[in-house]
mmCIF file of C-alpha atoms in Angstrom:
data_model
loop_
_atom_site.group_PDB
_atom_site.id
_atom_site.type_symbol
_atom_site.label_atom_id
_atom_site.label_comp_id
_atom_site.label_asym_id
_atom_site.label_seq_id
_atom_site.Cartn_x
_atom_site.Cartn_y
_atom_site.Cartn_z
ATOM 1 C CA UNK A 182 84.937 131.871 34.820
ATOM 2 C CA UNK A 183 87.583 131.004 37.443
ATOM 3 C CA UNK A 184 87.444 130.873 41.246
ATOM 4 C CA UNK A 185 89.679 133.654 42.579
ATOM 5 C CA UNK A 186 89.000 133.709 46.328
ATOM 6 C CA UNK A 187 87.504 131.610 49.121
ATOM 7 C CA UNK A 188 86.697 133.363 52.411
ATOM 8 C CA UNK A 189 85.388 132.165 55.747
ATOM 9 C CA UNK A 190 83.427 134.219 58.253
ATOM 10 C CA UNK A 191 83.499 132.501 61.640
ATOM 11 C CA UNK A 192 81.425 132.955 64.763
ATOM 12 C CA UNK A 193 83.444 131.300 67.492
ATOM 13 C CA UNK A 194 84.257 127.589 67.316
ATOM 14 C CA UNK A 195 80.829 126.412 66.127
ATOM 15 C CA UNK A 196 79.933 128.260 62.923
ATOM 16 C CA UNK A 197 81.684 129.217 59.675
ATOM 17 C CA UNK A 198 80.037 130.778 56.615
ATOM 18 C CA UNK A 199 81.945 130.623 53.304
ATOM 19 C CA UNK A 200 82.062 133.043 50.352
ATOM 20 C CA UNK A 201 83.400 132.028 46.938
ATOM 21 C CA UNK A 202 84.177 134.684 44.319
ATOM 22 C CA UNK A 203 85.146 134.426 40.646
ATOM 23 C CA UNK A 204 87.131 136.581 38.234
ATOM 24 C CA UNK A 205 83.983 137.954 36.596
ATOM 25 C CA UNK A 206 82.544 139.292 39.858
ATOM 26 C CA UNK A 207 80.143 136.460 40.704
ATOM 27 C CA UNK A 208 79.897 135.290 44.309
ATOM 28 C CA UNK A 209 78.080 132.685 46.337
ATOM 29 C CA UNK A 210 77.597 131.843 49.997
ATOM 30 C CA UNK A 211 77.722 128.493 51.776
ATOM 31 C CA UNK A 212 78.516 127.055 55.178
ATOM 32 C CA UNK A 213 80.661 124.366 56.706
ATOM 33 C CA UNK A 214 78.977 121.829 58.941
ATOM 34 C CA UNK A 215 78.235 123.299 62.396
ATOM 35 C CA UNK A 216 80.409 122.474 65.379
ATOM 36 C CA UNK A 217 84.205 122.082 65.329
ATOM 37 C CA UNK A 218 84.136 124.948 62.828
ATOM 38 C CA UNK A 219 87.435 126.335 64.131
ATOM 39 C CA UNK A 220 89.308 123.150 63.184
ATOM 40 C CA UNK A 221 87.330 122.934 59.943
ATOM 41 C CA UNK A 222 88.315 126.470 58.910
ATOM 42 C CA UNK A 223 92.002 125.736 59.455
ATOM 43 C CA UNK A 224 91.846 122.701 57.183
ATOM 44 C CA UNK A 225 89.698 124.540 54.642
ATOM 45 C CA UNK A 226 92.297 127.252 54.103
ATOM 46 C CA UNK A 227 95.418 125.141 54.446
ATOM 47 C CA UNK A 228 94.379 122.183 52.284
ATOM 48 C CA UNK A 229 90.938 122.310 50.652
ATOM 49 C CA UNK A 230 90.618 125.835 49.248
ATOM 50 C CA UNK A 231 93.986 125.904 47.397
ATOM 51 C CA UNK A 232 92.860 122.986 45.215
ATOM 52 C CA UNK A 233 89.890 124.963 43.867
ATOM 53 C CA UNK A 234 91.518 128.363 43.313
ATOM 54 C CA UNK A 235 91.811 129.017 39.555
ATOM 55 C CA UNK A 236 89.268 126.297 38.692
ATOM 56 C CA UNK A 237 86.096 126.725 36.649
ATOM 57 C CA UNK A 238 83.047 126.280 38.930
ATOM 58 C CA UNK A 239 81.028 124.927 35.988
ATOM 59 C CA UNK A 240 83.200 121.797 36.301
ATOM 60 C CA UNK A 241 82.129 121.455 39.919
ATOM 61 C CA UNK A 242 81.087 117.803 40.186
ATOM 62 C CA UNK A 243 84.162 116.708 38.221
ATOM 63 C CA UNK A 244 86.348 118.871 40.485
ATOM 64 C CA UNK A 245 84.835 117.327 43.617
ATOM 65 C CA UNK A 246 85.587 113.850 42.249
ATOM 66 C CA UNK A 247 89.170 114.900 41.456
ATOM 67 C CA UNK A 248 89.602 116.367 44.937
ATOM 68 C CA UNK A 249 88.191 113.204 46.541
ATOM 69 C CA UNK A 250 90.681 110.995 44.716
ATOM 70 C CA UNK A 251 93.577 113.366 45.445
ATOM 71 C CA UNK A 252 92.723 113.352 49.143
ATOM 72 C CA UNK A 253 92.529 109.586 49.573
ATOM 73 C CA UNK A 254 94.949 109.652 52.520
ATOM 74 C CA UNK A 255 92.968 112.367 54.312
ATOM 75 C CA UNK A 256 89.354 111.176 54.167
ATOM 76 C CA UNK A 257 87.589 112.055 57.389
ATOM 77 C CA UNK A 258 84.865 114.167 58.958
ATOM 78 C CA UNK A 259 86.742 117.477 59.087
ATOM 79 C CA UNK A 260 87.762 117.238 55.427
ATOM 80 C CA UNK A 261 84.167 116.761 54.269
ATOM 81 C CA UNK A 262 82.895 119.474 56.616
ATOM 82 C CA UNK A 263 85.336 121.910 55.011
ATOM 83 C CA UNK A 264 84.451 120.801 51.479
ATOM 84 C CA UNK A 265 80.772 121.357 52.281
ATOM 85 C CA UNK A 266 81.425 125.046 52.909
ATOM 86 C CA UNK A 267 83.006 125.559 49.486
ATOM 87 C CA UNK A 268 80.605 123.247 47.647
ATOM 88 C CA UNK A 269 77.482 124.970 48.940
ATOM 89 C CA UNK A 270 78.912 128.405 48.140
ATOM 90 C CA UNK A 271 79.636 127.282 44.567
ATOM 91 C CA UNK A 272 76.070 126.044 44.086
ATOM 92 C CA UNK A 273 74.755 129.386 45.360
ATOM 93 C CA UNK A 274 77.087 131.176 42.937
ATOM 94 C CA UNK A 275 75.952 129.094 39.962
ATOM 95 C CA UNK A 276 72.326 129.630 40.904
ATOM 96 C CA UNK A 277 72.803 133.375 40.997
ATOM 97 C CA UNK A 278 74.664 133.400 37.678
ATOM 98 C CA UNK A 279 71.824 131.491 35.988
ATOM 99 C CA UNK A 280 69.032 133.119 38.016
ATOM 100 C CA UNK A 281 67.884 129.660 39.126
ATOM 101 C CA UNK A 282 67.299 128.099 42.559
ATOM 102 C CA UNK A 283 69.796 125.427 43.565
ATOM 103 C CA UNK A 284 67.199 122.663 43.424
ATOM 104 C CA UNK A 285 66.921 123.231 39.669
ATOM 105 C CA UNK A 286 70.702 122.853 39.322
ATOM 106 C CA UNK A 287 70.416 119.508 41.115
ATOM 107 C CA UNK A 288 67.857 118.101 38.713
ATOM 108 C CA UNK A 289 64.696 120.150 39.012
ATOM 109 C CA UNK A 290 61.787 120.736 41.330
ATOM 110 C CA UNK A 291 60.274 117.329 42.009
ATOM 111 C CA UNK A 292 58.450 118.973 44.904
ATOM 112 C CA UNK A 293 58.693 122.497 46.322
ATOM 113 C CA UNK A 294 56.258 122.026 49.207
ATOM 114 C CA UNK A 295 58.191 119.924 51.696
ATOM 115 C CA UNK A 296 56.393 118.345 54.672
ATOM 116 C CA UNK A 297 58.679 118.336 57.718
ATOM 117 C CA UNK A 298 58.743 116.534 61.034
ATOM 118 C CA UNK A 299 59.505 118.466 64.208
ATOM 119 C CA UNK A 300 62.746 116.998 65.493
ATOM 120 C CA UNK A 301 63.509 117.121 69.210
ATOM 121 C CA UNK A 302 67.194 117.346 70.118
ATOM 122 C CA UNK A 303 66.646 116.905 73.840
ATOM 123 C CA UNK A 304 67.006 114.073 76.316
ATOM 124 C CA UNK A 305 66.584 116.451 79.269
ATOM 125 C CA UNK A 306 62.845 116.945 78.854
ATOM 126 C CA UNK A 307 60.357 114.813 80.714
ATOM 127 C CA UNK A 308 57.887 112.779 78.652
ATOM 128 C CA UNK A 309 55.121 115.174 79.677
ATOM 129 C CA UNK A 310 57.133 118.260 78.682
ATOM 130 C CA UNK A 311 57.991 116.736 75.329
ATOM 131 C CA UNK A 312 54.391 115.827 74.570
ATOM 132 C CA UNK A 313 53.100 119.253 75.599
ATOM 133 C CA UNK A 314 55.509 121.227 73.434
ATOM 134 C CA UNK A 315 54.806 118.989 70.429
ATOM 135 C CA UNK A 316 51.076 119.395 70.903
ATOM 136 C CA UNK A 317 51.576 123.177 70.965
ATOM 137 C CA UNK A 318 53.503 123.004 67.675
ATOM 138 C CA UNK A 319 50.677 121.097 65.982
ATOM 139 C CA UNK A 320 48.457 124.033 66.847
ATOM 140 C CA UNK A 321 50.865 126.887 66.056
ATOM 141 C CA UNK A 322 52.632 125.533 62.944
ATOM 142 C CA UNK A 323 50.506 122.628 61.801
ATOM 143 C CA UNK A 324 53.178 119.967 62.339
ATOM 144 C CA UNK A 325 51.848 116.541 61.464
ATOM 145 C CA UNK A 326 54.950 114.558 62.452
ATOM 146 C CA UNK A 327 57.615 114.584 65.182
ATOM 147 C CA UNK A 328 60.710 112.728 66.314
ATOM 148 C CA UNK A 329 61.673 112.000 69.920
ATOM 149 C CA UNK A 330 65.010 110.985 71.398
ATOM 150 C CA UNK A 331 65.133 107.639 73.165
ATOM 151 C CA UNK A 332 67.940 105.674 74.873
ATOM 152 C CA UNK A 333 71.153 107.619 75.574
ATOM 153 C CA UNK A 334 73.726 108.639 72.961
ATOM 154 C CA UNK A 335 75.873 105.555 72.270
ATOM 155 C CA UNK A 336 74.402 104.431 75.571
ATOM 156 C CA UNK A 337 75.051 100.658 75.637
ATOM 157 C CA UNK A 338 71.410 99.954 76.539
ATOM 158 C CA UNK A 339 71.212 102.830 79.026
ATOM 159 C CA UNK A 340 68.433 105.399 79.229
ATOM 160 C CA UNK A 341 68.905 109.134 79.818
ATOM 161 C CA UNK A 342 67.328 108.217 83.139
ATOM 162 C CA UNK A 343 65.687 104.942 84.132
ATOM 163 C CA UNK A 344 62.393 104.314 82.383
ATOM 164 C CA UNK A 345 62.365 107.539 80.325
ATOM 165 C CA UNK A 346 62.245 106.011 76.839
ATOM 166 C CA UNK A 347 59.309 103.673 77.349
ATOM 167 C CA UNK A 348 57.307 106.296 79.205
ATOM 168 C CA UNK A 349 58.172 108.890 76.538
ATOM 169 C CA UNK A 350 56.935 106.903 73.551
ATOM 170 C CA UNK A 351 53.716 105.969 75.345
ATOM 171 C CA UNK A 352 53.114 109.555 76.496
ATOM 172 C CA UNK A 353 53.648 111.297 73.156
ATOM 173 C CA UNK A 354 51.439 108.778 71.381
ATOM 174 C CA UNK A 355 48.660 109.182 73.954
ATOM 175 C CA UNK A 356 48.815 112.992 73.943
ATOM 176 C CA UNK A 357 49.258 113.545 70.196
ATOM 177 C CA UNK A 358 46.829 110.860 69.128
ATOM 178 C CA UNK A 359 46.842 108.323 66.305
ATOM 179 C CA UNK A 360 46.919 110.759 63.378
ATOM 180 C CA UNK A 361 50.331 112.337 64.127
ATOM 181 C CA UNK A 362 53.333 110.506 62.657
ATOM 182 C CA UNK A 363 55.967 109.759 65.306
ATOM 183 C CA UNK A 364 59.587 108.703 64.862
ATOM 184 C CA UNK A 365 62.157 107.655 67.474
ATOM 185 C CA UNK A 366 65.935 108.214 67.408
ATOM 186 C CA UNK A 367 68.232 106.126 69.614
ATOM 187 C CA UNK A 368 71.530 107.697 68.428
ATOM 188 C CA UNK A 369 73.259 104.321 68.507
ATOM 189 C CA UNK A 370 72.103 103.607 72.050
ATOM 190 C CA UNK A 371 71.143 99.920 71.821
ATOM 191 C CA UNK A 372 72.580 96.481 71.307
ATOM 192 C CA UNK A 373 70.751 94.313 68.772
ATOM 193 C CA UNK A 374 68.533 92.474 71.314
ATOM 194 C CA UNK A 375 67.520 95.664 73.128
ATOM 195 C CA UNK A 376 66.948 97.495 69.833
ATOM 196 C CA UNK A 377 64.597 94.728 68.730
ATOM 197 C CA UNK A 378 62.711 94.872 72.025
ATOM 198 C CA UNK A 379 62.312 98.652 71.739
ATOM 199 C CA UNK A 380 61.437 98.335 68.065
ATOM 200 C CA UNK A 381 58.585 95.966 68.900
ATOM 201 C CA UNK A 382 57.184 98.557 71.298
ATOM 202 C CA UNK A 383 57.459 101.254 68.636
ATOM 203 C CA UNK A 384 55.608 98.978 66.216
ATOM 204 C CA UNK A 385 52.828 98.467 68.761
ATOM 205 C CA UNK A 386 52.529 102.251 69.102
ATOM 206 C CA UNK A 387 52.497 102.720 65.313
ATOM 207 C CA UNK A 388 55.694 104.784 65.109
ATOM 208 C CA UNK A 389 56.866 105.815 61.654
ATOM 209 C CA UNK A 390 60.594 104.992 61.756
ATOM 210 C CA UNK A 391 63.284 103.841 64.197
ATOM 211 C CA UNK A 392 66.496 105.821 63.711
ATOM 212 C CA UNK A 393 70.051 104.670 64.402
ATOM 213 C CA UNK A 394 69.115 101.820 66.766
ATOM 214 C CA UNK A 395 72.740 100.616 67.027
ATOM 215 C CA UNK A 396 76.127 102.380 66.852
ATOM 216 C CA UNK A 397 76.544 103.622 63.273
ATOM 217 C CA UNK A 398 79.852 101.836 62.715
ATOM 218 C CA UNK A 399 78.178 98.496 63.510
ATOM 219 C CA UNK A 400 76.422 98.297 60.158
ATOM 220 C CA UNK A 401 75.778 94.579 60.509
ATOM 221 C CA UNK A 402 73.926 95.207 63.785
ATOM 222 C CA UNK A 403 71.699 97.801 62.175
ATOM 223 C CA UNK A 404 71.050 95.432 59.278
ATOM 224 C CA UNK A 405 69.978 92.675 61.673
ATOM 225 C CA UNK A 406 67.546 95.007 63.446
ATOM 226 C CA UNK A 407 66.115 96.113 60.092
ATOM 227 C CA UNK A 408 65.755 92.472 59.006
ATOM 228 C CA UNK A 409 63.804 91.460 62.096
ATOM 229 C CA UNK A 410 61.554 94.478 62.576
ATOM 230 C CA UNK A 411 58.624 95.649 60.464
ATOM 231 C CA UNK A 412 59.063 99.326 61.396
ATOM 232 C CA UNK A 413 61.354 101.096 58.885
ATOM 233 C CA UNK A 414 64.899 101.517 60.198
ATOM 234 C CA UNK A 415 66.775 104.735 59.347
ATOM 235 C CA UNK A 416 70.493 105.528 59.557
ATOM 236 C CA UNK A 417 73.407 107.187 57.796
ATOM 237 C CA UNK A 418 73.767 110.578 59.445
ATOM 238 C CA UNK A 419 77.247 109.866 60.835
ATOM 239 C CA UNK A 420 78.670 108.353 57.645
ATOM 240 C CA UNK A 421 80.628 110.349 55.092
ATOM 241 C CA UNK A 422 82.181 107.908 52.603
ATOM 242 C CA UNK A 423 80.133 107.098 49.505
ATOM 243 C CA UNK A 424 81.088 103.392 49.311
ATOM 244 C CA UNK A 425 79.734 102.929 52.840
ATOM 245 C CA UNK A 426 76.400 104.370 51.726
ATOM 246 C CA UNK A 427 76.485 101.999 48.763
ATOM 247 C CA UNK A 428 76.950 99.030 51.134
ATOM 248 C CA UNK A 429 74.189 100.321 53.379
ATOM 249 C CA UNK A 430 71.709 100.760 50.533
ATOM 250 C CA UNK A 431 72.526 97.729 48.393
ATOM 251 C CA UNK A 432 72.745 95.470 51.432
ATOM 252 C CA UNK A 433 69.373 96.716 52.709
ATOM 253 C CA UNK A 434 70.898 97.584 56.067
ATOM 254 C CA UNK A 435 68.397 100.445 56.255
ATOM 255 C CA UNK A 436 64.954 101.271 54.921
ATOM 256 C CA UNK A 437 65.590 105.040 55.037
ATOM 257 C CA UNK A 438 69.004 106.561 54.306
ATOM 258 C CA UNK A 439 69.923 109.813 56.074
ATOM 259 C CA UNK A 440 73.015 111.519 54.652
ATOM 260 C CA UNK A 441 73.957 114.847 56.221
ATOM 261 C CA UNK A 442 74.980 117.446 53.612
ATOM 262 C CA UNK A 443 77.530 118.899 56.038
ATOM 263 C CA UNK A 444 79.097 115.573 57.006
ATOM 264 C CA UNK A 445 79.156 114.149 53.472
ATOM 265 C CA UNK A 446 80.864 117.152 51.870
ATOM 266 C CA UNK A 447 78.153 119.187 50.189
ATOM 267 C CA UNK A 448 75.545 118.877 47.497
ATOM 268 C CA UNK A 449 77.525 117.142 44.742
ATOM 269 C CA UNK A 450 78.333 114.131 46.924
ATOM 270 C CA UNK A 451 75.023 114.002 48.791
ATOM 271 C CA UNK A 452 73.082 114.013 45.526
ATOM 272 C CA UNK A 453 74.917 110.822 44.520
ATOM 273 C CA UNK A 454 73.715 109.120 47.696
ATOM 274 C CA UNK A 455 70.114 110.145 47.010
ATOM 275 C CA UNK A 456 70.442 108.731 43.502
ATOM 276 C CA UNK A 457 71.852 105.459 44.835
ATOM 277 C CA UNK A 458 68.800 105.259 47.079
ATOM 278 C CA UNK A 459 66.442 106.040 44.223
ATOM 279 C CA UNK A 460 67.909 103.248 42.090
ATOM 280 C CA UNK A 461 67.466 100.778 44.956
ATOM 281 C CA UNK A 462 63.990 101.915 45.974
ATOM 282 C CA UNK A 463 65.175 103.289 49.328
ATOM 283 C CA UNK A 464 63.793 106.514 50.821
ATOM 284 C CA UNK A 465 66.135 109.471 51.435
ATOM 285 C CA UNK A 466 65.604 111.840 54.371
ATOM 286 C CA UNK A 467 68.627 114.149 54.766
ATOM 287 C CA UNK A 468 69.813 114.463 58.346
ATOM 288 C CA UNK A 469 69.333 118.068 59.437
ATOM 289 C CA UNK A 470 69.491 118.356 63.203
ATOM 290 C CA UNK A 471 70.760 121.941 63.309
ATOM 291 C CA UNK A 472 69.532 125.382 62.466
ATOM 292 C CA UNK A 473 71.613 127.578 60.118
ATOM 293 C CA UNK A 474 72.117 127.287 56.364
ATOM 294 C CA UNK A 475 72.235 123.486 56.606
ATOM 295 C CA UNK A 476 68.432 123.615 56.688
ATOM 296 C CA UNK A 477 68.425 125.341 53.298
ATOM 297 C CA UNK A 478 70.819 122.821 51.772
ATOM 298 C CA UNK A 479 68.710 119.896 52.962
ATOM 299 C CA UNK A 480 65.483 121.443 51.653
ATOM 300 C CA UNK A 481 66.929 122.004 48.172
ATOM 301 C CA UNK A 482 68.274 118.460 48.088
ATOM 302 C CA UNK A 483 64.907 117.018 49.111
ATOM 303 C CA UNK A 484 63.101 119.242 46.604
ATOM 304 C CA UNK A 485 65.163 117.877 43.713
ATOM 305 C CA UNK A 486 65.471 114.159 44.517
ATOM 306 C CA UNK A 487 62.695 111.643 43.728
ATOM 307 C CA UNK A 488 63.777 109.404 46.627
ATOM 308 C CA UNK A 489 63.043 112.110 49.249
ATOM 309 C CA UNK A 490 59.389 111.173 49.614
ATOM 310 C CA UNK A 491 59.007 111.243 53.413
ATOM 311 C CA UNK A 492 58.729 114.004 56.004
ATOM 312 C CA UNK A 493 62.029 115.902 56.175
ATOM 313 C CA UNK A 494 63.797 116.719 59.444
ATOM 314 C CA UNK A 495 63.276 120.142 61.050
ATOM 315 C CA UNK A 496 64.729 121.033 64.439
ATOM 316 C CA UNK A 497 62.282 122.396 66.999
ATOM 317 C CA UNK A 498 65.039 123.714 69.247
ATOM 318 C CA UNK A 499 65.987 127.396 69.501
ATOM 319 C CA UNK A 500 69.759 127.960 69.480
ATOM 320 C CA UNK A 501 70.611 131.703 69.572
ATOM 321 C CA UNK A 502 74.180 130.960 68.464
ATOM 322 C CA UNK A 503 72.900 130.028 64.988
ATOM 323 C CA UNK A 504 70.508 132.951 64.618
ATOM 324 C CA UNK A 505 70.949 136.212 62.690
ATOM 325 C CA UNK A 506 73.064 134.749 59.893
ATOM 326 C CA UNK A 507 70.800 135.116 56.856
ATOM 327 C CA UNK A 508 67.409 136.330 55.729
ATOM 328 C CA UNK A 509 64.653 135.467 54.979
ATOM 329 C CA UNK A 510 64.290 132.498 57.291
ATOM 330 C CA UNK A 511 62.341 129.489 55.995
ATOM 331 C CA UNK A 512 59.108 129.082 57.904
ATOM 332 C CA UNK A 513 56.938 126.069 58.697
ATOM 333 C CA UNK A 514 53.302 126.612 57.787
ATOM 334 C CA UNK A 515 50.699 123.869 57.948
ATOM 335 C CA UNK A 516 53.513 121.409 58.677
ATOM 336 C CA UNK A 517 55.553 122.187 55.555
ATOM 337 C CA UNK A 518 58.187 124.540 54.154
ATOM 338 C CA UNK A 519 57.652 125.993 50.675
ATOM 339 C CA UNK A 520 60.650 126.783 48.468
ATOM 340 C CA UNK A 521 60.369 129.654 45.996
ATOM 341 C CA UNK A 522 62.218 130.235 42.756
ATOM 342 C CA UNK A 523 64.723 132.837 44.008
ATOM 343 C CA UNK A 524 68.251 132.274 42.659
ATOM 344 C CA UNK A 525 70.774 130.222 44.609
ATOM 345 C CA UNK A 526 69.710 129.502 48.167
ATOM 346 C CA UNK A 527 67.246 132.389 47.986
ATOM 347 C CA UNK A 528 68.682 134.232 50.975
ATOM 348 C CA UNK A 529 71.063 137.078 51.804
ATOM 349 C CA UNK A 530 73.811 136.933 54.424
ATOM 350 C CA UNK A 531 73.170 139.667 56.989
ATOM 351 C CA UNK A 532 75.693 142.549 56.996
ATOM 352 C CA UNK A 533 75.878 142.587 60.797
ATOM 353 C CA UNK A 534 76.976 138.947 60.803
ATOM 354 C CA UNK A 535 79.724 139.679 58.271
ATOM 355 C CA UNK A 536 80.955 142.676 60.279
ATOM 356 C CA UNK A 537 81.106 140.740 63.554
ATOM 357 C CA UNK A 538 82.637 137.533 62.157
ATOM 358 C CA UNK A 539 86.305 136.567 62.133
ATOM 359 C CA UNK A 540 87.463 136.606 58.490
ATOM 360 C CA UNK A 541 90.071 134.419 56.741
ATOM 361 C CA UNK A 542 90.917 134.467 53.023
ATOM 362 C CA UNK A 543 92.550 132.166 50.448
ATOM 363 C CA UNK A 544 93.408 133.535 47.005
#
């Protein structure tokens, strides 16, 4: 079996779906990381795809390692985003060839019922609006956990508007009650002293974890916050280089590691991070802030990895741009998503999406 073609199907600058085909007629579907997909597609076809044409997909993890070493001068976000598209298509292909779901190719079904937390992406909502929509989701979908956005993105101790964060965490706790698990994400918005002050408040309100309290590239700052606070500190979504995850995990800079399949470069590389975490006794919760196929990839990773013991991230936002790509859509019932045993990702790419997308091909 040899890879003979790699195609992309793009919807504007934000989304690119990838198809990999082999000489014996097998095919699989994947996706690059959302956003900046136009730049990602250019790099995919000019640099990444040619390396894999003519290769045997059964050597996939070895090929990814070879490609990583070959590309040592080009490591960066766009490279890994492009690799993710090909990697996830190859795993779908191998699953279809063997009639197995991807999670079995990654090690087996440790769990196929995956509790998820409803993840807010918004800093425009008022505390009351946020609490009300989360309460509605506990009733309609059985969510038992949520995450709110505090501070401002890389905000240097600023709030989205004055007083929002403190009022928000108090309001959602009061409205949702003591039995709902709550997390808070600062997106790198705090200095160490302010992160510790906010962390103490989150501890008082019995929040579950405190995500990215300091800018992600200030690993020492995050480590200091984690050292001082009792609430588990989570981070890792912005990182893409495996040695950095090793430093983060072995140095106990975080209590929960959050690799993003799209930012890291696909399943082969993200699985290694989850296994690093398992060996160190650190929890893995893949970052999955977006709709689209990334949700599928994260679910299969969490299903197969013993370290993914916590609630997994699930966006509660509706983004029409990422709709009508594939079917069937995974659904949250009683606060969890259940994976079946369908081959590959267990979904079909919709013909209307393929017809409307902009197509590029490498052979």
